[in-house]
Structures are given as structure tokens and as C-alpha cells.
Amino acid sequence: MPASPCVPSAHPSPDPLTQALQCFRLQGTLYCQSELSAPWGIEVPRMDGVMVFLVVTQGHCWLEVDGHPPQALQQGSLTLIPHGSPHRFLSALGTSTVPLDALPIQQVTELFETVRYGGGGAVVKAMYGVVRFDHLLAKRLVSQLPAVLQMDAAETEQDLWLHSTLRYIAQEAAVPKPGSETVVTRLADILVVQAIRAWLASAPLHEKGWLAALSDQRVGRAMTLMHQSPQTLWTVDGLAQAVGMSRSAFSTRFSALTGQGPLGYLTEWRMQLARAWLSSSCQPIAQMFGELGYQSEAAFSRAFKQHYGMAPGSFRRLEAR
């Protein structure tokens, strides 16, 4: 069975959010080093299941995401578009755009490409990345992020850090050596996690949702226990005892932060795991239910059908089409 929950280390972090961030591993990554001269405008279609990031390494430009006000992107800024929403990059507001697939892209390696485009005016240089995640917990975390997340390099030290990291990515991707793909993807991990950390440090509590619960010292610890050991026959009393709270205080706090009770959250997590495993694994359902905390295949099938409206076998056949 695919291992979805992160495997706890010998010395696990006391911070559940840190443990969740450790689940970030990028897959299907592509990087594009661009040199764009004004006037220029690029329209990017919706890309489901991916995160886009852009670092402006020279000059400045504008970003437009449907339903959100335009944002100015300054040199050294790191911008994430976590949900693959349609967007446009522009040298100036009001500039006409061309579709992304109409650009004169030069494929350097399987991992890295370059593009030079525009009308010959002021130059903007940027690194554009398209990344995806295969870990269920990372996907859950990404789903909680806003449509646009921006980190400006207001301080010289941060500006240098971003630039040096992007230069290293460009060098490794353009002239691949043994291990280059691993180096590039891990550096991209760092860029994305750093942007998420910056947002978490500044976002109001009500905007953090599930992440606020995960950041809570005791509720977050209980969530981590369920993430790591979905096969355990957890009870509210057992979870409360594990995090050092009374049953009533734990239930009240958990519900206030997550919007559901502890066992409701546990069932939802198990069902998300079941859906992911049924989609990606050929393991017989009869061998699966125990790893999800159910004592019989019938009990698992009832829970799955109640949650998704169809039996596990029917869901697997539908996904296989």
C-alpha cells in the first residue's frame, strides 16, 4: 500500500505544522528561465492539480488572477499561485497578452527551458516553476492556502537568498549532472515552504483555517497522531489523554478549531487515504481495511459508501476508466 502518512522520525518535531511541511515533496517539476522585454503579456490557462511559482530576478511586472486585484511584482519577490488558477503576467496593466503555448520556448533539458520574448523595451527576468505534490497531507495543506501568496524581498539578506537559490536552480537544471534533479526539486521545496512560512507568520488567524488547528500545540498534536497512525482504534478519550487534556476540553477546542469533532475528522482523513489508495494501488480491499482502522471489510465499505456515495470497488472501477 502506498505510504501516505509521513513516517515519524526517531526524534519527531514538537511542532505538528513542521511535520506537515516535511511532507512536501515536489513531483512533475518544470522550470522556465525567462527574459521578457516590454511590452509583453502572457496568459496562462488553468492547470489543475499544480502549484505555480514565480520569482522576479530583474525588473518588475504585474500579475492578474481572475477575481483578485492586480499585484505588482518587484525584483526579488516570490509569488505562489497554489491552485493552478488562470492568470496573466504583464509588463504593464492593459497590455495585450498571448497564450502561454504561443511563446518561443527553447527546451534545454527535460527539466529546464528558456524563453525570450517581447517588444524590445525594458527587460524583466524571472524564473517560472510548475510543481505538483503527491503526498495527501501536502495536498491538504496546499488546499488551505489563498489563491495568491506573495513574499517580497524587502530586506537585502532575503533578496540575496532568493537570488542565490534561483541561480543555483538554473545552473543545475541547465547543465544537469548526477543528482541534479534531486537538487533542483529540493531547492524548490525550500522556496515553496519558505513562502508558506512567511504567509503563516503574517496571515490573520481566521484565514488559516485547518492550518490554525494544525498550529495549535495540543489539537495539532492530536491531528498528527491521526495522520501518522490512521490504523489505530482512536477514541476521543484516548486522543485527549495523549495530548494532556480532559475529554470535554479537548472535544470543545478541537471542534472550535476544525469545525468538526475528533472522530469526524479521523473518519474524513481515513476516507481521503482510502480514496488515494484506491486510485493508485491494486491492493485488494480485503487487505486494506485494517490499515485504515476498520475491523472488517464490511465496516470499511459502509463508511466509504456513506462518505462518497458508492462502494469502494465501484469507485476503483470508475477511476480506472
CSV table of C-alpha atoms in Angstrom, one decimal:
chain,number,residue,atom,x,y,z
A,1,MET,CA,0.0,0.0,0.0
A,2,PRO,CA,1.4,3.5,-0.8
A,3,ALA,CA,2.7,5.2,2.3
A,4,SER,CA,0.7,8.4,2.6
A,5,PRO,CA,1.1,9.4,6.2
A,6,CYS,CA,4.6,10.8,6.9
A,7,VAL,CA,6.8,8.4,8.8
A,8,PRO,CA,7.7,9.9,12.1
A,9,SER,CA,11.4,10.4,12.8
A,10,ALA,CA,13.2,8.9,15.7
A,11,HIS,CA,13.1,12.4,17.3
A,12,PRO,CA,9.8,13.9,16.0
A,13,SER,CA,9.3,17.6,15.9
A,14,PRO,CA,7.1,19.0,18.7
A,15,ASP,CA,5.5,21.3,16.1
A,16,PRO,CA,2.8,19.5,14.0
A,17,LEU,CA,2.9,22.2,11.3
A,18,THR,CA,6.6,21.5,10.9
A,19,GLN,CA,5.8,17.8,10.5
A,20,ALA,CA,3.2,18.6,7.8
A,21,LEU,CA,5.7,20.9,5.9
A,22,GLN,CA,8.2,18.0,6.0
A,23,CYS,CA,5.7,16.1,3.8
A,24,PHE,CA,6.3,18.5,0.9
A,25,ARG,CA,8.0,16.6,-2.0
A,26,LEU,CA,7.6,18.1,-5.4
A,27,GLN,CA,6.8,16.0,-8.4
A,28,GLY,CA,6.5,16.7,-12.2
A,29,THR,CA,8.5,19.8,-11.8
A,30,LEU,CA,9.3,22.1,-14.7
A,31,TYR,CA,11.3,25.4,-14.6
A,32,CYS,CA,11.5,28.1,-17.1
A,33,GLN,CA,14.0,30.9,-17.1
A,34,SER,CA,12.5,33.9,-19.0
A,35,GLU,CA,13.8,37.2,-20.4
A,36,LEU,CA,10.9,39.4,-21.3
A,37,SER,CA,11.2,42.9,-22.9
A,38,ALA,CA,8.3,45.4,-22.8
A,39,PRO,CA,5.7,45.5,-24.0
A,40,TRP,CA,4.7,41.9,-23.3
A,41,GLY,CA,1.8,39.9,-21.8
A,42,ILE,CA,1.4,36.2,-21.1
A,43,GLU,CA,-1.8,34.4,-20.4
A,44,VAL,CA,-1.6,31.1,-18.5
A,45,PRO,CA,-4.7,28.8,-18.6
A,46,ARG,CA,-6.0,26.8,-15.6
A,47,MET,CA,-3.6,24.0,-14.6
A,48,ASP,CA,-5.5,21.7,-12.2
A,49,GLY,CA,-3.5,19.8,-9.6
A,50,VAL,CA,-0.4,22.0,-9.7
A,51,MET,CA,1.2,25.0,-8.0
A,52,VAL,CA,2.9,27.8,-9.9
A,53,PHE,CA,5.6,29.9,-8.5
A,54,LEU,CA,7.4,32.9,-10.0
A,55,VAL,CA,10.5,34.8,-8.8
A,56,VAL,CA,11.3,38.1,-10.5
A,57,THR,CA,15.1,38.3,-10.6
A,58,GLN,CA,15.3,41.6,-12.6
A,59,GLY,CA,12.9,44.4,-13.2
A,60,HIS,CA,9.2,44.5,-12.2
A,61,CYS,CA,5.9,43.3,-13.8
A,62,TRP,CA,2.2,42.8,-13.0
A,63,LEU,CA,0.2,39.7,-12.1
A,64,GLU,CA,-3.6,39.4,-12.7
A,65,VAL,CA,-5.5,36.4,-11.3
A,66,ASP,CA,-9.2,36.2,-12.0
A,67,GLY,CA,-11.3,37.5,-9.2
A,68,HIS,CA,-8.4,39.3,-7.5
A,69,PRO,CA,-6.9,42.8,-7.8
A,70,PRO,CA,-3.7,43.1,-9.9
A,71,GLN,CA,-0.5,42.8,-8.0
A,72,ALA,CA,2.8,44.5,-8.7
A,73,LEU,CA,5.7,42.0,-8.6
A,74,GLN,CA,9.0,43.6,-7.7
A,75,GLN,CA,12.6,42.4,-8.2
A,76,GLY,CA,13.3,39.6,-5.6
A,77,SER,CA,9.6,38.8,-5.0
A,78,LEU,CA,8.4,35.2,-4.7
A,79,THR,CA,4.8,34.6,-5.7
A,80,LEU,CA,2.9,31.3,-5.4
A,81,ILE,CA,-0.4,30.5,-7.2
A,82,PRO,CA,-1.2,27.4,-5.2
A,83,HIS,CA,-4.3,26.2,-7.1
A,84,GLY,CA,-3.2,26.5,-10.7
A,85,SER,CA,-5.7,29.3,-11.3
A,86,PRO,CA,-5.8,31.1,-14.7
A,87,HIS,CA,-3.5,34.1,-14.6
A,88,ARG,CA,-1.7,36.7,-16.6
A,89,PHE,CA,1.7,38.3,-16.4
A,90,LEU,CA,2.1,41.7,-17.9
A,91,SER,CA,4.8,44.3,-18.4
A,92,ALA,CA,2.1,47.0,-17.7
A,93,LEU,CA,-1.6,46.9,-16.9
A,94,GLY,CA,-3.7,46.9,-20.0
A,95,THR,CA,-1.0,45.2,-22.2
A,96,SER,CA,-2.4,42.7,-24.6
A,97,THR,CA,-1.5,39.1,-23.9
A,98,VAL,CA,-0.5,36.0,-25.9
A,99,PRO,CA,-1.3,32.4,-24.8
A,100,LEU,CA,1.5,30.6,-22.9
A,101,ASP,CA,1.7,27.9,-25.6
A,102,ALA,CA,2.4,30.5,-28.3
A,103,LEU,CA,5.7,31.6,-26.7
A,104,PRO,CA,9.1,30.8,-28.4
A,105,ILE,CA,10.2,28.3,-25.8
A,106,GLN,CA,13.5,26.6,-26.0
A,107,GLN,CA,13.7,23.2,-24.3
A,108,VAL,CA,17.1,22.9,-22.7
A,109,THR,CA,16.6,19.7,-20.7
A,110,GLU,CA,13.6,17.7,-19.7
A,111,LEU,CA,13.5,19.8,-16.5
A,112,PHE,CA,14.5,23.2,-17.8
A,113,GLU,CA,13.5,25.6,-20.5
A,114,THR,CA,14.1,29.2,-21.5
A,115,VAL,CA,12.1,31.8,-23.3
A,116,ARG,CA,13.0,35.2,-24.7
A,117,TYR,CA,10.0,37.3,-25.8
A,118,GLY,CA,8.7,40.9,-26.1
A,119,GLY,CA,8.9,44.2,-27.9
A,120,GLY,CA,12.5,45.2,-27.1
A,121,GLY,CA,11.9,47.6,-24.2
A,122,ALA,CA,12.7,47.4,-20.5
A,123,VAL,CA,13.7,43.9,-19.6
A,124,VAL,CA,12.2,41.6,-16.9
A,125,LYS,CA,14.0,38.4,-15.9
A,126,ALA,CA,12.1,35.7,-14.0
A,127,MET,CA,12.1,32.1,-13.0
A,128,TYR,CA,8.7,30.3,-13.5
A,129,GLY,CA,8.0,26.9,-12.0
A,130,VAL,CA,5.2,24.4,-12.2
A,131,VAL,CA,5.2,21.9,-9.5
A,132,ARG,CA,2.8,19.2,-8.1
A,133,PHE,CA,2.6,17.2,-4.9
A,134,ASP,CA,1.9,13.5,-4.5
A,135,HIS,CA,1.5,13.4,-0.7
A,136,LEU,CA,-2.0,13.6,0.7
A,137,LEU,CA,-1.1,15.8,3.7
A,138,ALA,CA,0.8,18.2,1.5
A,139,LYS,CA,-2.2,18.5,-0.8
A,140,ARG,CA,-4.5,19.2,2.2
A,141,LEU,CA,-2.1,21.9,3.3
A,142,VAL,CA,-1.9,23.5,-0.1
A,143,SER,CA,-5.7,23.4,-0.4
A,144,GLN,CA,-5.9,25.8,2.6
A,145,LEU,CA,-3.7,28.5,1.0
A,146,PRO,CA,-5.1,31.6,-0.6
A,147,ALA,CA,-5.4,32.0,-4.4
A,148,VAL,CA,-2.2,34.1,-4.5
A,149,LEU,CA,0.6,34.2,-1.9
A,150,GLN,CA,3.4,36.7,-2.3
A,151,MET,CA,6.7,37.2,-0.4
A,152,ASP,CA,8.5,40.4,-1.2
A,153,ALA,CA,12.3,40.7,-0.8
A,154,ALA,CA,12.1,43.8,1.3
A,155,GLU,CA,15.4,43.1,3.0
A,156,THR,CA,18.8,42.8,1.3
A,157,GLU,CA,19.6,39.5,3.0
A,158,GLN,CA,16.3,37.9,1.8
A,159,ASP,CA,16.8,39.3,-1.7
A,160,LEU,CA,20.3,37.7,-1.9
A,161,TRP,CA,19.0,34.4,-0.5
A,162,LEU,CA,16.2,34.2,-3.2
A,163,HIS,CA,18.6,35.2,-6.0
A,164,SER,CA,21.3,32.8,-5.0
A,165,THR,CA,18.8,29.9,-4.7
A,166,LEU,CA,17.3,30.6,-8.1
A,167,ARG,CA,20.7,30.9,-9.7
A,168,TYR,CA,21.6,27.5,-8.3
A,169,ILE,CA,18.4,26.0,-9.6
A,170,ALA,CA,19.1,27.5,-13.1
A,171,GLN,CA,22.7,26.2,-13.1
A,172,GLU,CA,21.7,22.7,-12.0
A,173,ALA,CA,18.8,22.4,-14.4
A,174,ALA,CA,20.5,23.9,-17.5
A,175,VAL,CA,23.7,21.7,-17.2
A,176,PRO,CA,22.4,18.5,-15.5
A,177,LYS,CA,24.9,16.4,-13.5
A,178,PRO,CA,24.2,13.2,-11.5
A,179,GLY,CA,21.7,14.1,-8.8
A,180,SER,CA,20.7,17.4,-10.4
A,181,GLU,CA,17.0,16.7,-10.5
A,182,THR,CA,17.1,15.9,-6.8
A,183,VAL,CA,19.0,19.1,-6.0
A,184,VAL,CA,16.6,21.2,-8.1
A,185,THR,CA,13.4,19.7,-6.6
A,186,ARG,CA,14.7,20.1,-3.0
A,187,LEU,CA,15.6,23.7,-3.6
A,188,ALA,CA,12.1,24.3,-5.0
A,189,ASP,CA,10.8,22.6,-1.9
A,190,ILE,CA,12.6,25.2,0.2
A,191,LEU,CA,11.3,28.1,-1.9
A,192,VAL,CA,7.7,26.9,-1.5
A,193,VAL,CA,8.0,26.1,2.2
A,194,GLN,CA,9.6,29.5,2.9
A,195,ALA,CA,6.8,31.3,1.2
A,196,ILE,CA,4.2,29.3,3.1
A,197,ARG,CA,6.0,30.1,6.4
A,198,ALA,CA,6.1,33.8,5.6
A,199,TRP,CA,2.3,33.7,4.9
A,200,LEU,CA,1.6,31.8,8.1
A,201,ALA,CA,3.6,34.3,10.1
A,202,SER,CA,1.5,37.3,8.9
A,203,ALA,CA,-2.0,35.9,8.0
A,204,PRO,CA,-4.8,36.6,10.4
A,205,LEU,CA,-5.9,33.6,12.4
A,206,HIS,CA,-9.4,33.4,10.7
A,207,GLU,CA,-7.7,33.0,7.3
A,208,LYS,CA,-5.6,30.0,8.4
A,209,GLY,CA,-8.5,27.5,8.9
A,210,TRP,CA,-7.2,23.9,9.1
A,211,LEU,CA,-3.6,25.3,9.4
A,212,ALA,CA,-4.6,27.2,12.5
A,213,ALA,CA,-5.8,23.9,14.1
A,214,LEU,CA,-2.6,22.2,13.0
A,215,SER,CA,-0.6,25.0,14.6
A,216,ASP,CA,-2.3,24.6,17.9
A,217,GLN,CA,0.0,22.8,20.3
A,218,ARG,CA,-2.5,20.2,21.5
A,219,VAL,CA,-5.1,19.9,18.8
A,220,GLY,CA,-2.3,19.9,16.2
A,221,ARG,CA,-0.6,17.0,18.1
A,222,ALA,CA,-3.9,15.0,18.1
A,223,MET,CA,-4.3,15.7,14.3
A,224,THR,CA,-0.7,14.5,13.8
A,225,LEU,CA,-1.4,11.3,15.7
A,226,MET,CA,-4.3,10.5,13.4
A,227,HIS,CA,-2.4,11.4,10.3
A,228,GLN,CA,0.5,9.2,11.3
A,229,SER,CA,-1.5,6.2,12.6
A,230,PRO,CA,-4.9,6.0,10.9
A,231,GLN,CA,-4.9,2.3,11.7
A,232,THR,CA,-5.1,2.9,15.5
A,233,LEU,CA,-8.5,2.5,17.1
A,234,TRP,CA,-8.6,6.0,18.4
A,235,THR,CA,-11.2,7.2,20.8
A,236,VAL,CA,-11.9,10.8,22.0
A,237,ASP,CA,-10.7,9.8,25.5
A,238,GLY,CA,-7.5,8.3,24.1
A,239,LEU,CA,-6.7,11.3,22.0
A,240,ALA,CA,-7.4,13.7,24.9
A,241,GLN,CA,-5.2,11.7,27.2
A,242,ALA,CA,-2.4,11.6,24.5
A,243,VAL,CA,-2.3,15.4,24.4
A,244,GLY,CA,-2.8,16.0,28.1
A,245,MET,CA,-6.4,17.4,28.1
A,246,SER,CA,-9.7,16.4,29.6
A,247,ARG,CA,-12.2,14.8,27.2
A,248,SER,CA,-14.6,17.7,27.3
A,249,ALA,CA,-12.0,20.5,26.9
A,250,PHE,CA,-10.3,18.6,24.1
A,251,SER,CA,-13.5,18.0,22.2
A,252,THR,CA,-14.6,21.6,22.6
A,253,ARG,CA,-11.2,23.0,21.4
A,254,PHE,CA,-10.9,20.5,18.6
A,255,SER,CA,-14.4,21.4,17.2
A,256,ALA,CA,-13.8,25.1,17.6
A,257,LEU,CA,-10.6,25.0,15.5
A,258,THR,CA,-11.5,22.4,12.9
A,259,GLY,CA,-15.3,22.8,12.6
A,260,GLN,CA,-15.9,19.1,13.4
A,261,GLY,CA,-15.4,16.6,16.2
A,262,PRO,CA,-12.2,14.5,16.6
A,263,LEU,CA,-13.8,11.2,15.3
A,264,GLY,CA,-15.4,13.0,12.4
A,265,TYR,CA,-12.0,14.4,11.4
A,266,LEU,CA,-10.5,10.9,11.8
A,267,THR,CA,-13.1,9.4,9.5
A,268,GLU,CA,-12.6,12.1,6.9
A,269,TRP,CA,-8.8,11.5,7.0
A,270,ARG,CA,-9.3,7.8,6.6
A,271,MET,CA,-11.6,8.3,3.7
A,272,GLN,CA,-9.1,10.6,2.0
A,273,LEU,CA,-6.5,8.0,2.4
A,274,ALA,CA,-8.8,5.3,1.1
A,275,ARG,CA,-9.7,7.4,-2.0
A,276,ALA,CA,-6.0,8.0,-2.7
A,277,TRP,CA,-5.1,4.3,-2.3
A,278,LEU,CA,-8.0,3.0,-4.4
A,279,SER,CA,-6.9,5.4,-7.2
A,280,SER,CA,-3.3,4.4,-7.2
A,281,SER,CA,-3.0,0.9,-5.8
A,282,CYS,CA,-4.2,-2.5,-7.0
A,283,GLN,CA,-4.1,-3.9,-3.4
A,284,PRO,CA,-7.2,-5.9,-2.7
A,285,ILE,CA,-9.8,-4.1,-0.5
A,286,ALA,CA,-9.8,-7.1,1.8
A,287,GLN,CA,-6.1,-6.3,2.7
A,288,MET,CA,-6.7,-2.6,3.1
A,289,PHE,CA,-9.4,-2.0,5.7
A,290,GLY,CA,-7.2,-2.9,8.7
A,291,GLU,CA,-4.6,-0.3,7.7
A,292,LEU,CA,-7.4,2.3,7.8
A,293,GLY,CA,-8.6,1.4,11.3
A,294,TYR,CA,-11.6,-0.7,10.4
A,295,GLN,CA,-12.2,-4.1,11.9
A,296,SER,CA,-13.9,-5.6,8.9
A,297,GLU,CA,-14.2,-5.1,5.1
A,298,ALA,CA,-17.9,-4.6,5.5
A,299,ALA,CA,-17.4,-1.8,8.1
A,300,PHE,CA,-14.9,-0.1,5.8
A,301,SER,CA,-17.2,-0.4,2.8
A,302,ARG,CA,-20.2,1.0,4.7
A,303,ALA,CA,-18.1,4.0,5.8
A,304,PHE,CA,-16.7,4.6,2.3
A,305,LYS,CA,-20.2,4.4,0.7
A,306,GLN,CA,-21.6,6.8,3.3
A,307,HIS,CA,-18.9,9.3,2.6
A,308,TYR,CA,-18.6,9.1,-1.2
A,309,GLY,CA,-22.0,7.7,-2.2
A,310,MET,CA,-20.6,4.5,-3.8
A,311,ALA,CA,-18.8,1.3,-2.8
A,312,PRO,CA,-15.0,1.1,-2.8
A,313,GLY,CA,-15.0,-1.4,-5.7
A,314,SER,CA,-17.3,0.8,-7.8
A,315,PHE,CA,-15.1,3.8,-7.1
A,316,ARG,CA,-11.9,1.9,-8.1
A,317,ARG,CA,-13.5,0.8,-11.4
A,318,LEU,CA,-14.7,4.4,-12.1
A,319,GLU,CA,-11.1,5.7,-11.5
A,320,ALA,CA,-9.7,3.0,-13.8
A,321,ARG,CA,-11.7,4.1,-16.8
